[in-house]
PDB file of C-alpha atoms in Angstrom:
ATOM      1  CA  UNK H   1      10.165 -77.181-142.833  1.00  0.00           C
ATOM      2  CA  UNK H   2       7.367 -75.441-144.386  1.00  0.00           C
ATOM      3  CA  UNK H   3       5.985 -72.136-142.280  1.00  0.00           C
ATOM      4  CA  UNK H   4       2.699 -71.263-141.325  1.00  0.00           C
ATOM      5  CA  UNK H   5       0.538 -70.488-144.504  1.00  0.00           C
ATOM      6  CA  UNK H   6      -2.701 -68.239-144.628  1.00  0.00           C
ATOM      7  CA  UNK H   7      -5.107 -68.013-147.215  1.00  0.00           C
ATOM      8  CA  UNK H   8      -6.208 -65.874-149.165  1.00  0.00           C
ATOM      9  CA  UNK H   9      -3.408 -63.257-148.550  1.00  0.00           C
ATOM     10  CA  UNK H  10      -5.744 -60.511-149.972  1.00  0.00           C
ATOM     11  CA  UNK H  11      -9.526 -60.112-149.432  1.00  0.00           C
ATOM     12  CA  UNK H  12     -12.186 -57.412-150.208  1.00  0.00           C
ATOM     13  CA  UNK H  13     -15.808 -57.426-148.559  1.00  0.00           C
ATOM     14  CA  UNK H  14     -18.222 -55.478-148.484  1.00  0.00           C
ATOM     15  CA  UNK H  15     -20.474 -54.622-145.110  1.00  0.00           C
ATOM     16  CA  UNK H  16     -22.453 -57.082-144.249  1.00  0.00           C
ATOM     17  CA  UNK H  17     -20.870 -60.128-145.985  1.00  0.00           C
ATOM     18  CA  UNK H  18     -19.324 -62.768-144.128  1.00  0.00           C
ATOM     19  CA  UNK H  19     -15.601 -64.195-144.854  1.00  0.00           C
ATOM     20  CA  UNK H  20     -13.534 -67.211-144.220  1.00  0.00           C
ATOM     21  CA  UNK H  21      -9.876 -67.054-143.832  1.00  0.00           C
ATOM     22  CA  UNK H  22      -7.654 -70.406-143.077  1.00  0.00           C
ATOM     23  CA  UNK H  23      -4.802 -71.327-141.775  1.00  0.00           C
ATOM     24  CA  UNK H  24      -2.747 -73.948-142.227  1.00  0.00           C
ATOM     25  CA  UNK H  25       0.122 -74.812-139.601  1.00  0.00           C
ATOM     26  CA  UNK H  26       3.833 -75.856-139.530  1.00  0.00           C
ATOM     27  CA  UNK H  27       3.688 -79.640-139.710  1.00  0.00           C
ATOM     28  CA  UNK H  28       3.505 -81.576-136.259  1.00  0.00           C
ATOM     29  CA  UNK H  29       1.983 -78.284-134.640  1.00  0.00           C
ATOM     30  CA  UNK H  30      -1.444 -78.641-133.001  1.00  0.00           C
ATOM     31  CA  UNK H  31      -1.723 -75.565-131.428  1.00  0.00           C
ATOM     32  CA  UNK H  32      -3.275 -72.628-133.560  1.00  0.00           C
ATOM     33  CA  UNK H  33      -3.714 -69.103-132.678  1.00  0.00           C
ATOM     34  CA  UNK H  34      -5.356 -66.127-134.489  1.00  0.00           C
ATOM     35  CA  UNK H  35      -4.959 -62.416-134.032  1.00  0.00           C
ATOM     36  CA  UNK H  36      -5.861 -59.323-135.587  1.00  0.00           C
ATOM     37  CA  UNK H  37      -3.744 -56.298-136.471  1.00  0.00           C
ATOM     38  CA  UNK H  38      -5.157 -52.891-136.931  1.00  0.00           C
ATOM     39  CA  UNK H  39      -3.219 -49.471-136.832  1.00  0.00           C
ATOM     40  CA  UNK H  40      -5.497 -48.251-134.050  1.00  0.00           C
ATOM     41  CA  UNK H  41      -5.665 -51.516-131.512  1.00  0.00           C
ATOM     42  CA  UNK H  42      -2.247 -52.942-132.630  1.00  0.00           C
ATOM     43  CA  UNK H  43      -2.122 -56.758-132.610  1.00  0.00           C
ATOM     44  CA  UNK H  44      -5.219 -58.056-130.373  1.00  0.00           C
ATOM     45  CA  UNK H  45      -5.937 -61.963-129.619  1.00  0.00           C
ATOM     46  CA  UNK H  46      -8.637 -63.548-131.034  1.00  0.00           C
ATOM     47  CA  UNK H  47      -9.106 -67.468-130.202  1.00  0.00           C
ATOM     48  CA  UNK H  48      -6.563 -70.391-129.878  1.00  0.00           C
ATOM     49  CA  UNK H  49      -7.204 -73.895-130.880  1.00  0.00           C
ATOM     50  CA  UNK H  50      -5.810 -77.056-129.578  1.00  0.00           C
ATOM     51  CA  UNK H  51      -6.659 -80.461-130.931  1.00  0.00           C
ATOM     52  CA  UNK H  52      -9.997 -79.018-132.502  1.00  0.00           C
ATOM     53  CA  UNK H  53     -10.804 -77.441-129.066  1.00  0.00           C
ATOM     54  CA  UNK H  54     -11.008 -73.744-128.514  1.00  0.00           C
ATOM     55  CA  UNK H  55      -8.980 -73.289-125.644  1.00  0.00           C
ATOM     56  CA  UNK H  56      -8.999 -69.451-125.126  1.00  0.00           C
ATOM     57  CA  UNK H  57     -10.921 -66.656-126.656  1.00  0.00           C
ATOM     58  CA  UNK H  58     -10.292 -62.714-126.674  1.00  0.00           C
ATOM     59  CA  UNK H  59     -12.572 -60.036-126.116  1.00  0.00           C
ATOM     60  CA  UNK H  60     -14.167 -60.310-129.753  1.00  0.00           C
ATOM     61  CA  UNK H  61     -17.923 -60.239-130.408  1.00  0.00           C
ATOM     62  CA  UNK H  62     -19.833 -63.433-131.262  1.00  0.00           C
ATOM     63  CA  UNK H  63     -19.270 -62.151-135.327  1.00  0.00           C
ATOM     64  CA  UNK H  64     -15.678 -63.976-135.180  1.00  0.00           C
ATOM     65  CA  UNK H  65     -15.760 -67.644-134.561  1.00  0.00           C
ATOM     66  CA  UNK H  66     -13.188 -70.091-135.739  1.00  0.00           C
ATOM     67  CA  UNK H  67     -12.719 -74.127-135.834  1.00  0.00           C
ATOM     68  CA  UNK H  68      -9.800 -76.326-136.100  1.00  0.00           C
ATOM     69  CA  UNK H  69      -9.994 -79.932-138.311  1.00  0.00           C
ATOM     70  CA  UNK H  70      -8.562 -83.118-137.287  1.00  0.00           C
ATOM     71  CA  UNK H  71      -5.331 -82.038-139.457  1.00  0.00           C
ATOM     72  CA  UNK H  72      -4.901 -78.857-137.235  1.00  0.00           C
ATOM     73  CA  UNK H  73      -5.694 -76.564-140.058  1.00  0.00           C
ATOM     74  CA  UNK H  74      -7.780 -73.656-138.718  1.00  0.00           C
ATOM     75  CA  UNK H  75     -10.626 -71.422-140.486  1.00  0.00           C
ATOM     76  CA  UNK H  76     -11.796 -68.097-139.100  1.00  0.00           C
ATOM     77  CA  UNK H  77     -15.082 -66.830-139.958  1.00  0.00           C
ATOM     78  CA  UNK H  78     -16.513 -63.153-139.509  1.00  0.00           C
ATOM     79  CA  UNK H  79     -20.103 -62.823-140.218  1.00  0.00           C
ATOM     80  CA  UNK H  80     -22.194 -59.658-141.044  1.00  0.00           C
ATOM     81  CA  UNK H  81     -18.760 -57.913-141.444  1.00  0.00           C
ATOM     82  CA  UNK H  82     -18.253 -53.921-140.291  1.00  0.00           C
ATOM     83  CA  UNK H  83     -16.199 -51.364-141.609  1.00  0.00           C
ATOM     84  CA  UNK H  84     -14.040 -51.357-138.509  1.00  0.00           C
ATOM     85  CA  UNK H  85     -13.049 -55.362-139.228  1.00  0.00           C
ATOM     86  CA  UNK H  86     -10.579 -54.167-141.966  1.00  0.00           C
ATOM     87  CA  UNK H  87      -7.536 -55.538-140.564  1.00  0.00           C
ATOM     88  CA  UNK H  88      -4.483 -57.788-141.094  1.00  0.00           C
ATOM     89  CA  UNK H  89      -5.550 -61.415-139.741  1.00  0.00           C
ATOM     90  CA  UNK H  90      -2.431 -63.196-138.379  1.00  0.00           C
ATOM     91  CA  UNK H  91      -2.547 -66.979-137.703  1.00  0.00           C
ATOM     92  CA  UNK H  92       0.238 -68.603-135.590  1.00  0.00           C
ATOM     93  CA  UNK H  93       0.979 -71.964-134.566  1.00  0.00           C
ATOM     94  CA  UNK H  94       3.238 -74.320-132.429  1.00  0.00           C
ATOM     95  CA  UNK H  95       3.207 -77.494-130.723  1.00  0.00           C
ATOM     96  CA  UNK H  96       0.880 -76.895-128.115  1.00  0.00           C
ATOM     97  CA  UNK H  97       3.049 -76.601-124.785  1.00  0.00           C
ATOM     98  CA  UNK H  98       2.494 -73.012-123.851  1.00  0.00           C
ATOM     99  CA  UNK H  99       6.149 -72.667-123.571  1.00  0.00           C
ATOM    100  CA  UNK H 100       6.655 -73.306-127.199  1.00  0.00           C
ATOM    101  CA  UNK H 101       7.646 -70.282-129.584  1.00  0.00           C
ATOM    102  CA  UNK H 102       4.732 -69.303-131.779  1.00  0.00           C
ATOM    103  CA  UNK H 103       5.428 -68.902-135.519  1.00  0.00           C
ATOM    104  CA  UNK H 104       3.275 -66.522-137.544  1.00  0.00           C
ATOM    105  CA  UNK H 105       2.310 -66.412-140.549  1.00  0.00           C
ATOM    106  CA  UNK H 106       1.942 -63.837-143.596  1.00  0.00           C
ATOM    107  CA  UNK H 107      -1.496 -62.725-142.495  1.00  0.00           C
ATOM    108  CA  UNK H 108      -4.638 -62.129-144.880  1.00  0.00           C
ATOM    109  CA  UNK H 109      -5.156 -58.520-145.511  1.00  0.00           C
ATOM    110  CA  UNK H 110      -9.144 -57.973-145.158  1.00  0.00           C
ATOM    111  CA  UNK H 111     -10.515 -54.746-146.578  1.00  0.00           C
ATOM    112  CA  UNK H 112     -14.386 -54.234-145.953  1.00  0.00           C
ATOM    113  CA  UNK H 113     -16.070 -51.664-147.965  1.00  0.00           C
TER     114      UNK H 113
ATOM    115  CA  UNK M   1      -5.968 -57.431-116.742  1.00  0.00           C
ATOM    116  CA  UNK M   2      -2.468 -57.905-118.380  1.00  0.00           C
ATOM    117  CA  UNK M   3      -1.222 -55.294-120.507  1.00  0.00           C
ATOM    118  CA  UNK M   4       1.649 -54.039-122.210  1.00  0.00           C
ATOM    119  CA  UNK M   5       3.179 -50.641-122.551  1.00  0.00           C
ATOM    120  CA  UNK M   6       5.866 -49.679-125.184  1.00  0.00           C
ATOM    121  CA  UNK M   7       6.448 -46.025-124.785  1.00  0.00           C
ATOM    122  CA  UNK M   8       8.427 -45.364-127.812  1.00  0.00           C
ATOM    123  CA  UNK M   9       6.457 -45.162-130.913  1.00  0.00           C
ATOM    124  CA  UNK M  10       8.862 -44.123-133.187  1.00  0.00           C
ATOM    125  CA  UNK M  11      12.651 -44.190-133.100  1.00  0.00           C
ATOM    126  CA  UNK M  12      15.332 -42.900-135.490  1.00  0.00           C
ATOM    127  CA  UNK M  13      18.795 -43.866-135.119  1.00  0.00           C
ATOM    128  CA  UNK M  14      21.926 -43.495-137.593  1.00  0.00           C
ATOM    129  CA  UNK M  15      23.648 -46.842-137.808  1.00  0.00           C
ATOM    130  CA  UNK M  16      26.080 -47.874-135.060  1.00  0.00           C
ATOM    131  CA  UNK M  17      24.194 -46.301-132.683  1.00  0.00           C
ATOM    132  CA  UNK M  18      23.280 -48.059-129.609  1.00  0.00           C
ATOM    133  CA  UNK M  19      19.077 -49.035-129.164  1.00  0.00           C
ATOM    134  CA  UNK M  20      17.594 -49.729-126.291  1.00  0.00           C
ATOM    135  CA  UNK M  21      13.394 -49.943-126.843  1.00  0.00           C
ATOM    136  CA  UNK M  22      11.507 -49.792-123.193  1.00  0.00           C
ATOM    137  CA  UNK M  23       8.689 -52.541-122.436  1.00  0.00           C
ATOM    138  CA  UNK M  24       6.468 -52.090-119.192  1.00  0.00           C
ATOM    139  CA  UNK M  25       4.056 -55.019-118.568  1.00  0.00           C
ATOM    140  CA  UNK M  26       1.309 -55.256-115.791  1.00  0.00           C
ATOM    141  CA  UNK M  27       0.561 -58.834-114.308  1.00  0.00           C
ATOM    142  CA  UNK M  28       1.224 -59.736-110.477  1.00  0.00           C
ATOM    143  CA  UNK M  29       2.377 -63.461-111.530  1.00  0.00           C
ATOM    144  CA  UNK M  30       4.553 -65.461-113.250  1.00  0.00           C
ATOM    145  CA  UNK M  31       5.391 -64.132-116.874  1.00  0.00           C
ATOM    146  CA  UNK M  32       6.541 -65.087-120.121  1.00  0.00           C
ATOM    147  CA  UNK M  33       8.007 -62.609-122.176  1.00  0.00           C
ATOM    148  CA  UNK M  34       9.177 -61.880-125.808  1.00  0.00           C
ATOM    149  CA  UNK M  35       9.868 -59.310-128.465  1.00  0.00           C
ATOM    150  CA  UNK M  36       8.844 -59.851-131.836  1.00  0.00           C
ATOM    151  CA  UNK M  37      10.375 -58.035-134.978  1.00  0.00           C
ATOM    152  CA  UNK M  38       8.220 -57.484-138.188  1.00  0.00           C
ATOM    153  CA  UNK M  39      10.436 -56.393-140.995  1.00  0.00           C
ATOM    154  CA  UNK M  40       8.627 -54.656-143.744  1.00  0.00           C
ATOM    155  CA  UNK M  41       6.697 -56.797-145.815  1.00  0.00           C
ATOM    156  CA  UNK M  42       7.813 -60.210-143.522  1.00  0.00           C
ATOM    157  CA  UNK M  43       6.139 -61.948-141.065  1.00  0.00           C
ATOM    158  CA  UNK M  44       6.219 -61.560-137.311  1.00  0.00           C
ATOM    159  CA  UNK M  45       9.488 -63.094-136.022  1.00  0.00           C
ATOM    160  CA  UNK M  46      10.658 -64.126-132.630  1.00  0.00           C
ATOM    161  CA  UNK M  47      13.531 -61.793-131.457  1.00  0.00           C
ATOM    162  CA  UNK M  48      13.814 -63.135-128.079  1.00  0.00           C
ATOM    163  CA  UNK M  49      11.826 -64.997-125.372  1.00  0.00           C
ATOM    164  CA  UNK M  50      12.258 -65.109-121.670  1.00  0.00           C
ATOM    165  CA  UNK M  51      10.717 -68.091-119.438  1.00  0.00           C
ATOM    166  CA  UNK M  52      13.213 -68.034-116.271  1.00  0.00           C
ATOM    167  CA  UNK M  53      16.696 -68.590-115.261  1.00  0.00           C
ATOM    168  CA  UNK M  54      19.275 -66.068-116.206  1.00  0.00           C
ATOM    169  CA  UNK M  55      17.394 -62.521-116.878  1.00  0.00           C
ATOM    170  CA  UNK M  56      19.539 -61.538-119.558  1.00  0.00           C
ATOM    171  CA  UNK M  57      18.618 -63.134-122.721  1.00  0.00           C
ATOM    172  CA  UNK M  58      20.608 -63.208-125.862  1.00  0.00           C
ATOM    173  CA  UNK M  59      18.314 -63.607-129.067  1.00  0.00           C
ATOM    174  CA  UNK M  60      19.125 -63.630-133.020  1.00  0.00           C
ATOM    175  CA  UNK M  61      20.986 -60.757-134.886  1.00  0.00           C
ATOM    176  CA  UNK M  62      22.646 -59.403-132.017  1.00  0.00           C
ATOM    177  CA  UNK M  63      19.675 -58.383-129.768  1.00  0.00           C
ATOM    178  CA  UNK M  64      19.203 -59.085-126.056  1.00  0.00           C
ATOM    179  CA  UNK M  65      16.743 -58.205-123.532  1.00  0.00           C
ATOM    180  CA  UNK M  66      17.010 -58.073-119.855  1.00  0.00           C
ATOM    181  CA  UNK M  67      14.192 -59.015-117.052  1.00  0.00           C
ATOM    182  CA  UNK M  68      13.865 -56.726-114.147  1.00  0.00           C
ATOM    183  CA  UNK M  69      11.029 -58.231-112.009  1.00  0.00           C
ATOM    184  CA  UNK M  70      10.780 -55.526-109.626  1.00  0.00           C
ATOM    185  CA  UNK M  71      10.414 -53.100-112.567  1.00  0.00           C
ATOM    186  CA  UNK M  72       8.387 -54.826-114.351  1.00  0.00           C
ATOM    187  CA  UNK M  73      10.383 -54.443-117.627  1.00  0.00           C
ATOM    188  CA  UNK M  74      11.516 -56.065-120.134  1.00  0.00           C
ATOM    189  CA  UNK M  75      13.670 -53.943-122.658  1.00  0.00           C
ATOM    190  CA  UNK M  76      15.455 -54.732-125.830  1.00  0.00           C
ATOM    191  CA  UNK M  77      18.993 -53.587-126.686  1.00  0.00           C
ATOM    192  CA  UNK M  78      21.329 -53.769-129.455  1.00  0.00           C
ATOM    193  CA  UNK M  79      25.033 -52.261-129.164  1.00  0.00           C
ATOM    194  CA  UNK M  80      25.437 -51.249-132.826  1.00  0.00           C
ATOM    195  CA  UNK M  81      22.197 -51.103-134.989  1.00  0.00           C
ATOM    196  CA  UNK M  82      22.198 -51.648-138.769  1.00  0.00           C
ATOM    197  CA  UNK M  83      20.178 -50.160-141.484  1.00  0.00           C
ATOM    198  CA  UNK M  84      18.921 -53.725-141.921  1.00  0.00           C
ATOM    199  CA  UNK M  85      17.202 -53.368-138.166  1.00  0.00           C
ATOM    200  CA  UNK M  86      14.649 -51.030-139.768  1.00  0.00           C
ATOM    201  CA  UNK M  87      11.405 -52.642-138.271  1.00  0.00           C
ATOM    202  CA  UNK M  88       8.645 -52.831-136.047  1.00  0.00           C
ATOM    203  CA  UNK M  89       9.491 -54.382-132.736  1.00  0.00           C
ATOM    204  CA  UNK M  90       6.551 -55.897-130.485  1.00  0.00           C
ATOM    205  CA  UNK M  91       6.969 -56.781-126.831  1.00  0.00           C
ATOM    206  CA  UNK M  92       4.544 -59.403-125.629  1.00  0.00           C
ATOM    207  CA  UNK M  93       3.680 -60.867-122.690  1.00  0.00           C
ATOM    208  CA  UNK M  94       1.826 -64.115-121.336  1.00  0.00           C
ATOM    209  CA  UNK M  95       1.022 -66.109-118.429  1.00  0.00           C
ATOM    210  CA  UNK M  96       2.364 -69.667-118.103  1.00  0.00           C
ATOM    211  CA  UNK M  97      -1.159 -70.839-117.649  1.00  0.00           C
ATOM    212  CA  UNK M  98      -2.266 -68.802-120.939  1.00  0.00           C
ATOM    213  CA  UNK M  99      -1.805 -69.199-123.946  1.00  0.00           C
ATOM    214  CA  UNK M 100      -2.547 -65.914-125.599  1.00  0.00           C
ATOM    215  CA  UNK M 101       0.110 -63.363-125.919  1.00  0.00           C
ATOM    216  CA  UNK M 102      -0.747 -59.818-124.953  1.00  0.00           C
ATOM    217  CA  UNK M 103       1.393 -57.470-127.648  1.00  0.00           C
ATOM    218  CA  UNK M 104       2.517 -53.944-126.970  1.00  0.00           C
ATOM    219  CA  UNK M 105       1.534 -51.247-129.352  1.00  0.00           C
ATOM    220  CA  UNK M 106       4.789 -51.734-130.954  1.00  0.00           C
ATOM    221  CA  UNK M 107       7.962 -49.314-131.914  1.00  0.00           C
ATOM    222  CA  UNK M 108       8.694 -48.460-135.323  1.00  0.00           C
ATOM    223  CA  UNK M 109      12.575 -48.094-135.819  1.00  0.00           C
ATOM    224  CA  UNK M 110      14.043 -46.430-138.548  1.00  0.00           C
ATOM    225  CA  UNK M 111      17.813 -47.036-139.140  1.00  0.00           C
ATOM    226  CA  UNK M 112      19.410 -44.193-141.178  1.00  0.00           C
ATOM    227  CA  UNK M 113      22.671 -45.393-143.002  1.00  0.00           C
TER     228      UNK M 113
END
């Protein structure tokens, strides 16, 4: 079974731009979560989607948004990029039950110049 | 608010040495506990998880962890490490009613051959 895939793997943007990251979950998984990983703040939860609905949201500004499509694929958007948004953005999927294991993708490395 | 503390940020061991990585969490209710590992250049992978039952949990690659409720701890252990265990280890927690994982800051383990 294919794992979680994320595209693109690397991205370079400049301040003020916006960016969209994509995540394809494992087949059959209906829940997708997004995390930001930085050296200073570690791994922080952004949001989680299940059946196209946001179920949980972390403490990030409104510039960070997401959505999920009917095929469970998810996108994350960051508008008005700031230097501090440079990070590895990880996507994780699971079937949807809270006791299920989350499987992580390889991440998208975003660099904001 | 939930939080997770990993007190050892960097650990250096020789092969065959025993390993114990500390993890403490703060949350008053029932929790699910996890250890994830990130090998150099690879995805986050689940090592083991605890939801209920036997507080001594065995995971992959010879790792185990013990949940001590009275101490709010979930320490990771391995009797004899190998060079291939060099990685960053993350402790994480969520409550059964929440879908977001709260991660510790991680412990970088270097195993010298």
